[in-house]
Amino acid sequence: MNKNTSPLTRSPTSSRFSIRLLPKVLQTKRDDNSSLLRGIVAARLVLLDDKYAKEASSRFKDIADVEPDMKESVIIGYARSTNDYDGLLDRYKKSTTDENRLRYLEALTSFKKPELIAKTLDFALGGNVKRQDIRNVISYATNNPEAKDVTWQWFKTNIEKLIKIYEGTAQLSGTMRAYVSILGVGHVSEAERLFNEHPIPGADATLERLRIHDRLARVVSTS
């Protein structure tokens, strides 16, 4: 390979192989920053690589012994590999710390089956999740490649409920700018109609960002 070749021009197989090695390379480093980076990379990789997700999920039965920065990837890997909605929901309900509760909440949006993600989104909106954590659920679902369409449909269906929940705050506007501008890629006309019917503060900024993301996605898909 030409030493000047950009990583962005390498084949998907080569890139994925390199990324899969990164958590193992970082494992040899013991400083806090490397540990944190290893956990972040692993948590993203389990969403993209089924083999890595299965490897990570093998540690789920001993989750209490897993190092803190790697727990997220192990739990998400288990969700991706098993689609065990009931088991993860039970662990979420039994969580005694906010940290664990959020880990299991993220796992409940990380399934490969969209219908299970829809159940989690409805669960969150049914009074079972703290108001501030509904935003986290939307964020987690946005990260899941299999969840974008179902999350977009859920947002459209429940926009009036969300407006009521976050009435008098700027939280919904922030959520829309950060996540709906991604979920709505490929659905710009739908988003324009939706916000025309529901003129929420921040809708214009969300649409502006969505149009940028949508154009970028079109360029990438045709390149």
XYZ file of N, CA and C in Angstrom:
669
model
N 0.849 -1.200 0.000
C 0.000 0.000 0.000
C 0.881 1.245 0.000
N 0.500 2.220 -0.805
C 1.207 3.492 -0.815
C 1.167 4.112 0.570
N 2.310 4.520 1.066
C 2.349 5.043 2.439
C 1.570 6.335 2.578
N 1.278 7.001 1.431
C 0.530 8.254 1.475
C -0.972 8.057 1.332
N -1.409 6.798 1.229
C -2.833 6.527 1.076
C -3.594 6.955 2.320
N -4.660 7.682 2.128
C -5.481 8.117 3.260
C -6.272 6.950 3.795
N -6.479 6.855 5.118
C -7.319 5.810 5.686
C -8.717 5.836 5.102
N -9.179 7.006 4.653
C -10.537 7.110 4.128
C -10.671 6.449 2.773
N -9.535 6.181 2.093
C -9.605 5.573 0.769
C -9.344 4.078 0.808
N -9.073 3.545 1.967
C -8.815 2.114 2.092
C -10.108 1.338 1.983
N -9.967 0.055 1.688
C -11.162 -0.772 1.529
C -11.873 -0.914 2.862
N -13.222 -1.132 2.853
C -13.973 -1.307 4.101
C -13.435 -2.451 4.939
N -12.998 -3.532 4.255
C -12.481 -4.689 4.990
C -11.223 -4.314 5.750
N -10.323 -3.604 5.066
C -9.077 -3.185 5.701
C -9.338 -2.239 6.860
N -10.230 -1.276 6.648
C -10.521 -0.294 7.691
C -11.134 -0.955 8.908
N -12.098 -1.862 8.675
C -12.769 -2.510 9.794
C -11.792 -3.378 10.568
N -10.883 -4.068 9.829
C -9.883 -4.889 10.495
C -9.017 -4.020 11.397
N -8.619 -2.854 10.893
C -7.779 -1.956 11.683
C -8.513 -1.462 12.917
N -9.782 -1.097 12.754
C -10.568 -0.593 13.875
C -10.760 -1.677 14.919
N -10.977 -2.918 14.473
C -11.190 -4.009 15.422
C -9.949 -4.248 16.267
N -8.790 -3.959 15.698
C -7.554 -4.160 16.450
C -7.325 -3.077 17.495
N -7.916 -1.914 17.302
C -7.618 -0.773 18.169
C -7.876 -1.040 19.647
N -9.061 -1.597 20.034
C -9.257 -1.862 21.466
C -8.195 -2.796 22.045
N -7.731 -3.778 21.223
C -6.717 -4.714 21.708
C -5.367 -4.016 21.858
N -5.059 -3.114 20.918
C -3.813 -2.355 21.019
C -3.826 -1.475 22.269
N -4.959 -0.808 22.490
C -5.076 0.081 23.647
C -5.067 -0.686 24.964
N -5.380 -1.984 24.903
C -5.427 -2.793 26.121
C -4.065 -2.838 26.803
N -3.001 -2.664 26.011
C -1.656 -2.729 26.588
C -1.307 -1.454 27.348
N -2.096 -0.417 27.150
C -1.843 0.860 27.821
C -2.722 0.960 29.062
N -2.181 1.454 30.138
C -2.889 1.438 31.420
C -3.328 2.821 31.902
N -3.037 3.853 31.143
C -3.423 5.186 31.601
C -4.927 5.392 31.416
N -5.479 6.340 32.145
C -6.928 6.567 32.137
C -7.449 6.962 30.760
N -6.710 7.778 30.031
C -7.165 8.222 28.714
C -7.276 7.060 27.732
N -6.304 6.156 27.775
C -6.346 4.994 26.888
C -7.505 4.077 27.251
N -7.747 3.923 28.552
C -8.865 3.096 29.006
C -10.193 3.679 28.539
N -10.335 4.993 28.659
C -11.559 5.660 28.225
C -11.740 5.537 26.717
N -10.668 5.758 25.960
C -10.737 5.665 24.501
C -11.066 4.246 24.061
N -10.471 3.265 24.736
C -10.756 1.869 24.412
C -12.242 1.571 24.572
N -12.836 2.081 25.645
C -14.257 1.856 25.875
C -15.131 2.522 24.831
N -14.769 3.753 24.440
C -15.546 4.484 23.433
C -15.494 3.774 22.089
N -14.286 3.372 21.679
C -14.127 2.683 20.396
C -14.886 1.362 20.397
N -14.770 0.610 21.488
C -15.446 -0.686 21.574
C -16.960 -0.530 21.519
N -17.489 0.496 22.189
C -18.939 0.717 22.202
C -19.466 1.061 20.817
N -18.659 1.746 20.007
C -19.073 2.051 18.635
C -18.917 0.827 17.740
N -17.867 0.077 17.975
C -17.576 -1.064 17.115
C -18.621 -2.165 17.236
N -19.161 -2.381 18.427
C -20.175 -3.435 18.584
C -21.435 -3.129 17.775
N -21.648 -1.851 17.443
C -22.804 -1.481 16.619
C -22.563 -1.735 15.136
N -21.306 -1.883 14.758
C -20.955 -1.979 13.338
C -20.431 -3.337 12.921
N -19.942 -4.105 13.864
C -19.284 -5.373 13.545
C -19.928 -6.499 14.347
N -20.671 -7.354 13.678
C -21.398 -8.431 14.361
C -20.459 -9.400 15.072
N -19.323 -9.688 14.451
C -18.382 -10.625 15.065
C -17.827 -10.047 16.361
N -17.474 -8.781 16.322
C -16.951 -8.135 17.527
C -18.021 -8.061 18.610
N -19.264 -7.792 18.195
C -20.371 -7.736 19.159
C -20.544 -9.082 19.859
N -20.436 -10.154 19.090
C -20.589 -11.488 19.682
C -19.451 -11.787 20.648
N -18.242 -11.382 20.274
C -17.096 -11.581 21.162
C -17.292 -10.812 22.470
N -17.741 -9.582 22.349
C -17.953 -8.755 23.543
C -19.050 -9.334 24.427
N -20.111 -9.842 23.802
C -21.259 -10.351 24.567
C -20.917 -11.576 25.398
N -19.835 -12.272 25.036
C -19.452 -13.476 25.785
C -19.064 -13.144 27.226
N -18.794 -11.883 27.514
C -18.415 -11.462 28.868
C -19.620 -10.983 29.678
N -20.799 -11.005 29.059
C -21.976 -10.438 29.713
C -22.322 -11.176 31.003
N -22.158 -12.481 31.017
C -22.518 -13.269 32.207
C -21.658 -12.903 33.406
N -20.498 -12.311 33.140
C -19.600 -11.879 34.218
C -19.468 -10.357 34.220
N -20.566 -9.658 33.920
C -20.511 -8.210 33.736
C -19.982 -7.476 34.967
N -20.214 -8.023 36.140
C -19.741 -7.365 37.366
C -18.217 -7.302 37.418
N -17.553 -8.229 36.716
C -16.094 -8.284 36.739
C -15.451 -7.526 35.580
N -16.268 -7.031 34.665
C -15.738 -6.302 33.502
C -15.293 -4.908 33.941
N -14.147 -4.461 33.428
C -13.655 -3.130 33.775
C -14.687 -2.075 33.378
N -14.845 -1.031 34.178
C -15.935 -0.061 33.981
C -16.036 0.513 32.573
N -14.905 0.862 31.963
C -14.951 1.493 30.645
C -15.379 0.536 29.537
N -15.379 -0.767 29.809
C -15.754 -1.746 28.791
C -17.156 -2.314 29.004
N -17.791 -1.974 30.124
C -19.122 -2.521 30.407
C -20.131 -2.147 29.315
N -20.067 -0.903 28.854
C -21.024 -0.434 27.848
C -20.968 -1.302 26.595
N -19.765 -1.573 26.099
C -19.631 -2.366 24.875
C -20.091 -3.802 25.083
N -19.852 -4.355 26.262
C -20.280 -5.728 26.544
C -21.802 -5.820 26.572
N -22.448 -4.858 27.223
C -23.911 -4.884 27.333
C -24.556 -4.636 25.971
N -24.029 -3.685 25.211
C -24.566 -3.432 23.870
C -24.306 -4.629 22.961
N -23.115 -5.216 23.074
C -22.809 -6.412 22.284
C -23.783 -7.537 22.569
N -24.155 -7.681 23.842
C -25.146 -8.700 24.216
C -26.490 -8.395 23.565
N -26.893 -7.134 23.589
C -28.166 -6.750 22.965
C -28.150 -7.047 21.475
N -27.053 -6.715 20.812
C -26.949 -6.927 19.365
C -26.943 -8.405 19.011
N -26.348 -9.205 19.873
C -26.176 -10.629 19.571
C -27.386 -11.473 19.934
N -28.196 -11.013 20.887
C -29.278 -11.859 21.401
C -30.676 -11.290 21.198
N -30.801 -9.983 21.066
C -32.122 -9.327 21.023
C -32.967 -9.703 22.245
N -32.293 -9.829 23.397
C -32.969 -10.234 24.640
C -33.622 -9.017 25.299
N -34.750 -8.602 24.771
C -35.431 -7.403 25.269
C -35.848 -7.566 26.728
N -36.528 -8.659 27.034
C -37.064 -8.843 28.387
C -35.953 -8.912 29.431
N -34.867 -9.613 29.106
C -33.767 -9.736 30.051
C -33.100 -8.407 30.348
N -32.886 -7.613 29.311
C -32.249 -6.309 29.502
C -33.193 -5.318 30.173
N -34.479 -5.411 29.853
C -35.447 -4.532 30.518
C -35.494 -4.831 32.012
N -35.435 -6.107 32.360
C -35.440 -6.496 33.768
C -34.207 -5.944 34.485
N -33.062 -6.009 33.833
C -31.839 -5.472 34.437
C -31.920 -3.952 34.566
N -32.536 -3.310 33.595
C -32.714 -1.860 33.680
C -33.547 -1.507 34.908
N -34.649 -2.215 35.088
C -35.555 -1.917 36.202
C -34.901 -2.192 37.554
N -33.973 -3.143 37.586
C -33.329 -3.516 38.840
C -32.042 -2.727 39.106
N -31.651 -1.871 38.176
C -30.414 -1.100 38.349
C -30.527 -0.173 39.554
N -29.477 -0.114 40.324
C -29.488 0.704 41.545
C -28.651 1.976 41.412
N -27.970 2.139 40.274
C -27.186 3.354 40.043
C -27.578 3.956 38.698
N -27.441 5.273 38.585
C -27.737 5.942 37.318
C -26.832 5.433 36.205
N -25.591 5.150 36.542
C -24.630 4.689 35.545
C -25.089 3.383 34.907
N -25.474 2.414 35.744
C -25.943 1.136 35.205
C -27.279 1.290 34.485
N -28.137 2.124 35.039
C -29.448 2.341 34.422
C -29.288 2.860 32.994
N -28.378 3.800 32.788
C -28.162 4.349 31.453
C -27.505 3.337 30.525
N -26.644 2.492 31.068
C -26.030 1.452 30.232
C -27.097 0.515 29.662
N -28.008 0.092 30.528
C -29.051 -0.826 30.057
C -30.071 -0.114 29.178
N -30.301 1.152 29.443
C -31.199 1.923 28.588
C -30.604 2.046 27.184
N -29.304 2.258 27.111
C -28.653 2.322 25.802
C -28.736 0.977 25.093
N -28.536 -0.095 25.843
C -28.632 -1.428 25.242
C -30.026 -1.690 24.683
N -31.042 -1.163 25.353
C -32.425 -1.369 24.908
C -32.744 -0.617 23.621
N -31.849 0.256 23.179
C -32.019 0.922 21.882
C -31.019 0.395 20.855
N -30.286 -0.648 21.219
C -29.183 -1.116 20.373
C -29.469 -2.429 19.660
N -30.681 -2.925 19.769
C -31.038 -4.180 19.108
C -30.944 -4.051 17.589
N -30.857 -5.191 16.929
C -30.862 -5.198 15.472
C -32.283 -5.252 14.919
N -33.241 -5.563 15.781
C -34.636 -5.639 15.340
C -35.335 -4.304 15.621
N -35.772 -3.594 14.579
C -36.416 -2.287 14.774
C -37.645 -2.333 15.670
N -38.395 -3.450 15.626
C -39.611 -3.520 16.439
C -39.295 -3.496 17.938
N -38.127 -3.997 18.322
C -37.732 -3.952 19.731
C -37.328 -2.532 20.137
N -36.719 -1.828 19.222
C -36.362 -0.433 19.499
C -37.624 0.406 19.650
N -38.628 0.113 18.821
C -39.913 0.818 18.936
C -40.526 0.588 20.314
N -40.393 -0.632 20.830
C -40.910 -0.925 22.170
C -40.184 -0.092 23.227
N -38.883 0.038 23.074
C -38.106 0.832 24.028
C -38.500 2.304 23.974
N -38.682 2.831 22.783
C -39.079 4.231 22.632
C -40.442 4.479 23.271
N -41.370 3.565 23.049
C -42.702 3.699 23.663
C -42.619 3.560 25.181
N -41.763 2.656 25.638
C -41.549 2.468 27.073
C -41.039 3.763 27.704
N -40.104 4.414 27.027
C -39.523 5.656 27.552
C -40.562 6.762 27.645
N -41.480 6.783 26.700
C -42.476 7.851 26.664
C -43.683 7.542 27.546
N -43.703 6.341 28.122
C -44.848 5.922 28.925
C -44.708 6.201 30.408
N -43.787 7.086 30.776
C -43.618 7.435 32.183
C -42.674 6.517 32.928
N -41.966 5.645 32.198
C -41.061 4.688 32.834
C -39.622 5.182 32.905
N -39.364 6.316 32.284
C -38.014 6.861 32.189
C -38.056 8.330 32.606
N -37.022 8.778 33.298
C -36.955 10.185 33.694
C -37.035 11.089 32.466
N -37.630 12.253 32.647
C -37.809 13.160 31.518
C -36.490 13.466 30.812
N -35.452 13.719 31.591
C -34.172 14.064 30.980
C -33.560 12.889 30.231
N -33.989 11.673 30.593
C -33.422 10.494 29.944
C -34.126 10.132 28.642
N -35.292 10.715 28.380
C -35.931 10.488 27.079
C -35.011 11.002 25.978
N -34.353 12.119 26.251
C -33.378 12.651 25.286
C -32.243 11.655 25.066
N -31.806 10.997 26.133
C -30.750 9.998 25.991
C -31.208 8.842 25.121
N -32.455 8.423 25.295
C -32.991 7.322 24.495
C -32.949 7.683 23.011
N -33.355 8.906 22.682
C -33.321 9.348 21.284
C -31.879 9.382 20.775
N -30.977 9.858 21.615
C -29.561 9.901 21.250
C -29.024 8.503 20.979
N -29.297 7.570 21.891
C -28.813 6.198 21.727
C -29.369 5.572 20.449
N -30.656 5.763 20.203
C -31.285 5.176 19.021
C -30.691 5.760 17.740
N -30.325 7.036 17.778
C -29.732 7.681 16.606
C -28.399 7.040 16.243
N -27.684 6.523 17.232
C -26.392 5.877 16.983
C -26.529 4.502 16.351
N -27.706 3.915 16.431
C -27.932 2.544 15.966
C -28.315 2.551 14.487
N -27.502 1.937 13.616
C -27.808 1.940 12.178
C -29.176 1.345 11.848
N -29.636 0.382 12.652
C -30.929 -0.255 12.390
C -32.107 0.526 12.963
N -31.839 1.593 13.691
C -32.913 2.268 14.432
C -33.374 3.583 13.821
N -32.684 4.077 12.819
C -32.970 5.433 12.342
C -34.389 5.592 11.803
N -34.827 4.669 10.952
C -36.162 4.808 10.360
C -37.259 4.689 11.409
N -37.142 3.700 12.286
C -38.187 3.500 13.292
C -38.205 4.663 14.290
N -37.049 5.230 14.575
C -36.992 6.365 15.499
C -37.582 7.622 14.854
N -37.336 7.804 13.576
C -37.927 8.936 12.860
C -39.456 8.824 12.848
N -39.964 7.635 12.552
C -41.418 7.434 12.540
C -42.001 7.664 13.931
N -41.296 7.204 14.946
C -41.744 7.389 16.330
C -41.772 8.870 16.689
N -40.748 9.602 16.274
C -40.708 11.036 16.565
C -41.892 11.748 15.918
N -42.180 11.435 14.667
C -43.311 12.060 13.970
C -44.625 11.753 14.675
N -44.788 10.498 15.072
C -46.037 10.072 15.709
C -46.239 10.730 17.067
N -45.138 10.948 17.780
C -45.234 11.401 19.176
C -44.790 12.840 19.400
N -44.704 13.610 18.345
C -44.185 14.970 18.494
C -45.035 15.814 19.441
N -46.346 15.633 19.423
C -47.200 16.424 20.321
C -46.949 16.062 21.781
N -46.723 14.781 22.056
C -46.414 14.358 23.424
C -45.079 14.944 23.870
N -44.106 14.926 22.975
C -42.789 15.461 23.311
C -42.858 16.965 23.572
N -43.650 17.663 22.773
C -43.820 19.105 22.987
C -44.397 19.367 24.373
N -45.366 18.560 24.762
C -45.999 18.739 26.073
C -45.029 18.415 27.208
N -44.268 17.339 27.049
C -43.317 16.931 28.085
C -42.265 18.014 28.330
N -41.779 18.618 27.253
C -40.682 19.586 27.374
C -41.148 21.033 27.265
N -42.442 21.241 27.451
C -42.998 22.590 27.373
C -42.311 23.512 28.385
N -41.927 24.696 27.927
C -41.285 25.660 28.814
C -39.796 25.456 28.980
N -39.217 24.495 28.255
C -37.770 24.268 28.310
C -37.204 24.331 26.891
N -35.886 24.359 26.816
C -35.222 24.360 25.503
C -34.708 22.974 25.138
N -35.087 21.972 25.932
C -34.519 20.643 25.734
C -34.941 20.009 24.413
N -36.201 20.180 24.019
C -36.654 19.572 22.772
C -35.950 20.208 21.575
N -35.747 21.518 21.619
C -35.043 22.206 20.534
C -33.622 21.665 20.385
N -32.945 21.475 21.514
C -31.593 20.931 21.483
C -31.560 19.514 20.955
N -32.545 18.713 21.353
C -32.632 17.329 20.885
C -32.853 17.286 19.382
N -33.723 18.147 18.888
C -34.008 18.171 17.455
C -32.765 18.546 16.657
N -32.066 19.580 17.093
C -30.876 20.014 16.358
C -29.820 18.919 16.317
N -29.644 18.242 17.441
C -28.579 17.244 17.541
C -28.924 15.926 16.859
N -30.166 15.472 17.003
C -30.491 14.112 16.582
C -31.521 14.023 15.465
N -32.568 14.846 15.516
C -33.586 14.789 14.465
C -32.994 15.238 13.134
N -31.990 16.103 13.186
C -31.325 16.530 11.959
C -30.548 15.388 11.311
N -30.348 14.304 12.040
C -29.716 13.096 11.496
C -30.785 12.069 11.137
N -31.734 11.870 12.045
C -32.801 10.897 11.805
C -33.616 11.245 10.561
N -33.730 12.542 10.271
C -34.558 12.982 9.155
C -33.878 12.943 7.801
N -32.631 12.504 7.745
C -31.936 12.407 6.456
C -32.712 11.460 5.543
N -33.006 11.936 4.348
C -33.831 11.163 3.421
C -35.308 11.462 3.559
N -35.651 12.292 4.539
C -37.061 12.626 4.803
C -37.232 14.142 4.951
N -36.505 14.904 4.164
C -36.521 16.363 4.325
C -37.920 16.935 4.113
N -38.594 16.485 3.069
C -39.940 17.010 2.788
C -40.902 16.689 3.928
N -40.786 15.477 4.484
C -41.626 15.094 5.628
C -41.353 16.006 6.818
N -40.073 16.268 7.057
C -39.694 17.117 8.192
C -40.219 18.537 8.011
N -40.156 19.033 6.791
C -40.662 20.383 6.530
C -42.161 20.465 6.800
N -42.889 19.445 6.360
C -44.340 19.426 6.617
C -44.625 19.296 8.105
N -43.845 18.447 8.777
C -44.051 18.216 10.207
C -43.876 19.503 11.005
N -42.813 20.230 10.721
C -42.551 21.450 11.483
C -43.424 22.618 11.030
N -43.988 22.505 9.846
C -44.976 23.495 9.425
C -46.259 23.332 10.237
N -46.592 22.064 10.532
C -47.780 21.765 11.347
C -47.519 22.017 12.826
N -46.262 21.843 13.236
C -45.877 22.014 14.644
C -44.689 22.980 14.707
N -44.944 24.280 14.665
C -43.858 25.278 14.637
C -43.146 25.406 15.983
N -42.292 24.444 16.261
C -41.568 24.392 17.534
C -40.374 25.341 17.490
N -40.060 26.011 18.592
C -38.822 26.801 18.643
C -37.619 25.922 18.297
N -36.793 26.397 17.413
C -35.623 25.621 17.008
C -35.838 24.801 15.757
N -37.073 24.779 15.237
C -37.362 23.971 14.051
C -36.574 24.459 12.838
N -36.461 25.777 12.673
C -35.735 26.321 11.522
C -34.272 25.890 11.540
N -33.651 25.953 12.714
C -32.249 25.540 12.832
C -32.102 24.049 12.567
N -33.085 23.266 13.032
C -33.057 21.821 12.798
C -33.153 21.523 11.312
N -34.064 22.190 10.622
C -34.239 21.971 9.185
C -32.998 22.393 8.405
N -32.392 23.490 8.814
C -31.172 23.941 8.137
C -30.072 22.900 8.262
N -29.908 22.377 9.470
C -28.882 21.355 9.689
C -29.246 20.062 8.965
N -30.534 19.713 8.965
C -30.984 18.502 8.280
C -30.687 18.579 6.785
N -30.948 19.710 6.171
C -30.689 19.858 4.729
C -29.206 19.682 4.423
N -28.352 20.204 5.304
C -26.903 20.031 5.124
C -26.534 18.556 5.218
N -27.037 17.884 6.248
C -26.748 16.457 6.417
C -27.281 15.649 5.244
N -28.462 16.010 4.768
C -29.075 15.274 3.660
C -28.255 15.434 2.381
N -27.798 16.642 2.103
C -26.960 16.864 0.913
C -25.655 16.091 1.024
N -25.061 16.104 2.207
C -23.812 15.373 2.417
C -24.022 13.880 2.198
N -25.130 13.343 2.713
C -25.420 11.917 2.544
C -25.575 11.557 1.074
N -26.186 12.441 0.303
C -26.352 12.188 -1.130
C -25.006 12.181 -1.851
N -24.141 13.119 -1.478
C -22.817 13.177 -2.097
C -22.025 11.910 -1.788
N -22.052 11.501 -0.517
C -21.301 10.310 -0.107
C -21.835 9.063 -0.805
N -23.148 8.952 -0.928
C -23.753 7.752 -1.520
C -23.476 7.627 -3.013
N -23.154 8.735 -3.664
C -22.893 8.696 -5.107
C -21.410 8.766 -5.442
N -20.578 8.900 -4.424
C -19.136 9.026 -4.686
C -18.481 7.658 -4.816
